[in-house]
Tab-separated table of C-alpha atoms in Angstrom:
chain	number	residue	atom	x	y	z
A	27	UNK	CA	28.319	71.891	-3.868
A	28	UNK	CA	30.421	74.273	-6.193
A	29	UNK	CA	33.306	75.362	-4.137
A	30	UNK	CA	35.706	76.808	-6.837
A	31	UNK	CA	35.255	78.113	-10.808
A	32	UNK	CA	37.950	78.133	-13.314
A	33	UNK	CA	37.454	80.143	-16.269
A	34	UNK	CA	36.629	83.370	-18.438
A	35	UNK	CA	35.490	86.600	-16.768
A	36	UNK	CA	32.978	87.994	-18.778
A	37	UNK	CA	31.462	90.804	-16.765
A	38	UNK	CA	32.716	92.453	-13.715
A	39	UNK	CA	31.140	94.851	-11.392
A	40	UNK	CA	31.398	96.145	-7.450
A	41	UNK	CA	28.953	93.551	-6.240
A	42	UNK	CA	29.316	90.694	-8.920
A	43	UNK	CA	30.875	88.972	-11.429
A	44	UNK	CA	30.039	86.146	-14.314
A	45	UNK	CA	32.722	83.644	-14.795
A	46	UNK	CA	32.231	81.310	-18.212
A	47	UNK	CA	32.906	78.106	-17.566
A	48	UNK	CA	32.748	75.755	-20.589
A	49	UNK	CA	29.933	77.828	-22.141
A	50	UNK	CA	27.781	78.247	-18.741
A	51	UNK	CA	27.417	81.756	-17.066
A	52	UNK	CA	28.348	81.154	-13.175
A	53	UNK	CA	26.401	84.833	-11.393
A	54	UNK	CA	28.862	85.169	-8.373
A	55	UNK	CA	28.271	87.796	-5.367
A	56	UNK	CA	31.391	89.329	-4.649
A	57	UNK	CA	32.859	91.518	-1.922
A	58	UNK	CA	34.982	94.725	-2.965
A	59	UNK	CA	37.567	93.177	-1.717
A	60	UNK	CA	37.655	90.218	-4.213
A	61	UNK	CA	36.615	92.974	-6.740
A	62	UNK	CA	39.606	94.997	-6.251
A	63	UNK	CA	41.765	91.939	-6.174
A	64	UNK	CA	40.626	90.437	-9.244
A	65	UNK	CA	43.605	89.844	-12.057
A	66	UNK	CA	43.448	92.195	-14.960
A	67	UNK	CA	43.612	88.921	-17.588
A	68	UNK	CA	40.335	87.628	-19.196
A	69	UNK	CA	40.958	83.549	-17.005
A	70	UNK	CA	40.235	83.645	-13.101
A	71	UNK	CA	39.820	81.300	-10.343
A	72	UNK	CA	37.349	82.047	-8.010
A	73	UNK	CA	36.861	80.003	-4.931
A	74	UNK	CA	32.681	79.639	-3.638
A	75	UNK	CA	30.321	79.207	-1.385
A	76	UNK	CA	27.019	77.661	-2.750
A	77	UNK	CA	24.178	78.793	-1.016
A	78	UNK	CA	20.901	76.454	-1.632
A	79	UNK	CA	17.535	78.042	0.109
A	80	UNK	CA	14.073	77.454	-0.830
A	81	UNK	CA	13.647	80.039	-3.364
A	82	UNK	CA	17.114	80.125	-4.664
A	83	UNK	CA	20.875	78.850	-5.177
A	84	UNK	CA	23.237	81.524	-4.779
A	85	UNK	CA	26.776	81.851	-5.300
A	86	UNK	CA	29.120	83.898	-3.272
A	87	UNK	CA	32.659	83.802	-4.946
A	88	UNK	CA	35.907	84.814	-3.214
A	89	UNK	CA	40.060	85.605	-4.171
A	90	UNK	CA	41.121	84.043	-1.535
A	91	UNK	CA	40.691	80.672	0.480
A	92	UNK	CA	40.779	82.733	3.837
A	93	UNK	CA	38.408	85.099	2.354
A	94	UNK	CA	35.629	82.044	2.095
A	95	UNK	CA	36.869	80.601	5.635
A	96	UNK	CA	35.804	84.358	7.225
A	97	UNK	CA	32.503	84.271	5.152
A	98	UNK	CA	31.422	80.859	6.359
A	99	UNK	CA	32.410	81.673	10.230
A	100	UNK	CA	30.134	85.049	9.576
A	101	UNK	CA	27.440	83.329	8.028
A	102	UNK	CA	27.266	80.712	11.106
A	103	UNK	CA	26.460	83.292	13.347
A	104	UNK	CA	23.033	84.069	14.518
A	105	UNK	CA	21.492	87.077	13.020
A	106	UNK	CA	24.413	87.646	10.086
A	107	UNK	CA	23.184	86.740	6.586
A	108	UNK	CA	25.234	86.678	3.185
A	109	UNK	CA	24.748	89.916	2.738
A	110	UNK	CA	25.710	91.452	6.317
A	111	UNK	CA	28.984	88.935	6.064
A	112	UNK	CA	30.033	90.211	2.100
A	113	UNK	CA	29.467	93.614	3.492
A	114	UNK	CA	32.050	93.247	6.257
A	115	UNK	CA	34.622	92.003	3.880
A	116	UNK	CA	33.848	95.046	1.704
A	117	UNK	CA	34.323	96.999	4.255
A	118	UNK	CA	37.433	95.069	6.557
A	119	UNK	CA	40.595	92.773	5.609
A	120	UNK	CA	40.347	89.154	6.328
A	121	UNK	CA	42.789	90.089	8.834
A	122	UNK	CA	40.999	93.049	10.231
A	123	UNK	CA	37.785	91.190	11.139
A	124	UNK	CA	40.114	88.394	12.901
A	125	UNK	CA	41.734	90.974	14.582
A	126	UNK	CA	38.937	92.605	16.031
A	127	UNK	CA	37.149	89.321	17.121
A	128	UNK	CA	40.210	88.057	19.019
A	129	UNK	CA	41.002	91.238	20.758
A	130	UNK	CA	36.835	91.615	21.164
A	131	UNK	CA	36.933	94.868	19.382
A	132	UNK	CA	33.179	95.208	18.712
A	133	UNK	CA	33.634	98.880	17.745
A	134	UNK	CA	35.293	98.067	14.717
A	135	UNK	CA	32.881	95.286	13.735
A	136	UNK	CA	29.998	98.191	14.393
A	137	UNK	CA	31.679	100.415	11.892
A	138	UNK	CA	30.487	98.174	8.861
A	139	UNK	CA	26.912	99.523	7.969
A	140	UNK	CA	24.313	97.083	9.174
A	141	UNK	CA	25.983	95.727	12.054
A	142	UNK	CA	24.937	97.222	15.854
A	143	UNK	CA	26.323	96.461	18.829
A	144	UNK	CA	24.636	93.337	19.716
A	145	UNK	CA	25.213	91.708	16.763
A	146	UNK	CA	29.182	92.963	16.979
A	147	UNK	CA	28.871	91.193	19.876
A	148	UNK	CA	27.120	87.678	19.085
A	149	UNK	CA	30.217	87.715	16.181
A	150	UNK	CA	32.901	87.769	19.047
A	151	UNK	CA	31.371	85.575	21.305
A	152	UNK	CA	30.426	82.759	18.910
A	153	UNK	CA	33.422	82.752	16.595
A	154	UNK	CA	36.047	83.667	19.168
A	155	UNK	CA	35.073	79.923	20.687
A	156	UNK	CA	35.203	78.636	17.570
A	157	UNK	CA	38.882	79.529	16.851
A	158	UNK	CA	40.105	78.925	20.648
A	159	UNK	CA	38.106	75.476	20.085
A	160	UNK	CA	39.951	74.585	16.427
A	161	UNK	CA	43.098	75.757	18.356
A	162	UNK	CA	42.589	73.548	20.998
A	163	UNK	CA	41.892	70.519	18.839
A	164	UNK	CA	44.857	71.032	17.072
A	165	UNK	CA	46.845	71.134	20.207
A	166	UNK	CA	45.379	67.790	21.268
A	167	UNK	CA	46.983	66.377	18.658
A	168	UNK	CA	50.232	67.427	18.589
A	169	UNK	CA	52.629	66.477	21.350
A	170	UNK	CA	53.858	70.072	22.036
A	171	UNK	CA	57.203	71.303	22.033
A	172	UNK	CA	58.211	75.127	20.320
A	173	UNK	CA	58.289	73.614	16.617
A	174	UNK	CA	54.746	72.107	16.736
A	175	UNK	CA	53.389	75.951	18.177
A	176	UNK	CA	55.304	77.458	15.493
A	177	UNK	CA	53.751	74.902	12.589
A	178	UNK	CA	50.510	75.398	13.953
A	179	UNK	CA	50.633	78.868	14.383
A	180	UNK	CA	52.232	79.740	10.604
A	181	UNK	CA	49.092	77.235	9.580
A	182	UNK	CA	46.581	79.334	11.259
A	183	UNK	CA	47.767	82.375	10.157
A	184	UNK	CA	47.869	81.026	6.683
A	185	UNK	CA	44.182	80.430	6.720
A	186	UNK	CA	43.756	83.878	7.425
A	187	UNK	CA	45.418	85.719	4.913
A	188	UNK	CA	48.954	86.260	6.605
A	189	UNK	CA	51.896	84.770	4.272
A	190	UNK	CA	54.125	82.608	5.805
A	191	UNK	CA	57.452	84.626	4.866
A	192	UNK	CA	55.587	87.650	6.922
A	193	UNK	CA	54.726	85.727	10.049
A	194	UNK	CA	58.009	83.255	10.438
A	195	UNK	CA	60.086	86.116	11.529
A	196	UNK	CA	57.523	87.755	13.909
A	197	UNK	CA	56.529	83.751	15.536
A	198	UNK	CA	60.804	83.100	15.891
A	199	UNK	CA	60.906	86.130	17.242
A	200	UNK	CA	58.218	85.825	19.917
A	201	UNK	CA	59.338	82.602	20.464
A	202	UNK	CA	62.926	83.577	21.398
A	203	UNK	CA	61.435	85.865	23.903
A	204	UNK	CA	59.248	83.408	25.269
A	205	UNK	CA	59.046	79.839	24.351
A	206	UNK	CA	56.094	79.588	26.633
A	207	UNK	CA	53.247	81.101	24.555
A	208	UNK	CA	50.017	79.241	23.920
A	209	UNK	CA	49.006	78.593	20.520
A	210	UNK	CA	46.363	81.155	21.129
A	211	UNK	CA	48.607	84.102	23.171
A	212	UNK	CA	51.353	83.440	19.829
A	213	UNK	CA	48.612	83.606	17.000
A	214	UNK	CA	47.405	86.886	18.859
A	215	UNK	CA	50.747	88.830	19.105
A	216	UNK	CA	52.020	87.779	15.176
A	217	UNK	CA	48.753	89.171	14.582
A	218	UNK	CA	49.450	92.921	16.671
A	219	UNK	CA	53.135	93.154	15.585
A	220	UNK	CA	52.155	92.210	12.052
C-alpha cells in the first residue's frame, strides 16, 4: 500500500499530477483542491490512497491528511466511486462536506455534479454513524471530565482540517458556557461558530 510520496513534481495539471520519486513516475489523481494547494517549489509531499482493482492500480494523492480521511469515508459509501468522492472535494472544503453531513445538509452534498438526492442521502446516513460511532469509542475510553472533551474534540477537529489555534478558543469558549456538551453537540458548534 503506498500511502504517502516524497519527491519532485514534474507535471501538474487540474486533475493530476506526476511526482518523481527516485527516478519512478508516481500518476496521482488529484482534486482541485490539492491542485490549488500545491507549493510553488519543484519537492512535494503528497499523502495517497492506493486503489488496487482488477484492471488497474490507481493512485489518488492528497495535501492534506484530512483530505485522504474524507476520501476514504466517501469511497466507503455505497454507490460513491473515486471519482464521485475527488469530485466533491473539488467542489467542497474538507470542512464543508463534514459540515453538511453532521447537520444532514443533503442540499449541499447535491450541489456537486453527479450526486442526487439519494445518494446525498446514503452519504449522511452511513458516515454520520461512522463519526458518532469513532466518537463514541473514543469516549469509552476516556474517563470524562471537561479536559478529556476538549482533547478529544481539538483531535477530531484536527483530522478534519480545523487547526488547533482556531478551534481552542471557540471549544474554551463553549465550554465556559456549558461544561455539559457531548463530544458530539461540542465538535458540532466549533464547527458552526468556526
Amino acid at each position: 500500500m503506498i500511502t504517502q510520496l516524497r519527491g519532485r513534481l514534474v507535471e501538474k495539471s487540474f486533475s493530476h499530477v506526476v511526482v518523481d520519486c527516485g527516478g519512478v513516475g508516481y500518476y496521482v489523481n488529484i482534486s482541485l483542491n490539492t491542485y490549488d494547494n500545491l507549493p510553488s517549489d519543484e519537492n512535494i509531499t503528497i499523502y495517497t490512497y492506493h486503489m488496487v482493482r482488477e484492471d488497474a492500480q490507481l493512485l489518488y494523492g492528497f495535501i492534506t491528511k484530512p483530505e485522504r480521511t474524507v476520501f476514504e469515508f466517501l469511497i466507503s459509501v455505497s454507490g460513491v466511486g473515486p471519482a464521485s468522492a475527488i469530485m466533491m472535494l473539488s467542489t467542497l472544503s474538507v470542512e464543508e462536506i463534514y459540515s453538511a453531513i453532521t447537520n444532514e445538509e443533503a442540499e449541499i452534498l447535491q450541489s456537486v455534479k453527479g450526486i442526487g438526492a439519494k445518494t446525498a442521502k446514503r452519504i449522511i446516513l452511513d458516515l454520520k454513524s461512522k463519526i458518532e460511532k469513532e466518537a463514541a469509542e473514543i469516549e469509552n475510553l476516556s474517563s470524562g471530565g471537561g479536559n478529556k472533551i476538549k482533547t478529544e474534540a481539538l483531535s477530531a477537529l484536527e483530522v478534519l482540517g480545523i487547526p488547533k489555534k482556531v478551534a481552542e478558543p471557540i471549544i474554551k469558549q463553549l465550554l465556559e458556557e456549558n461544561n455539559n456538551l457531548s463530544l458530539e453537540e461540542l465538535i458540532k458548534q466549533t464547527l458552526k461558530k468556526k
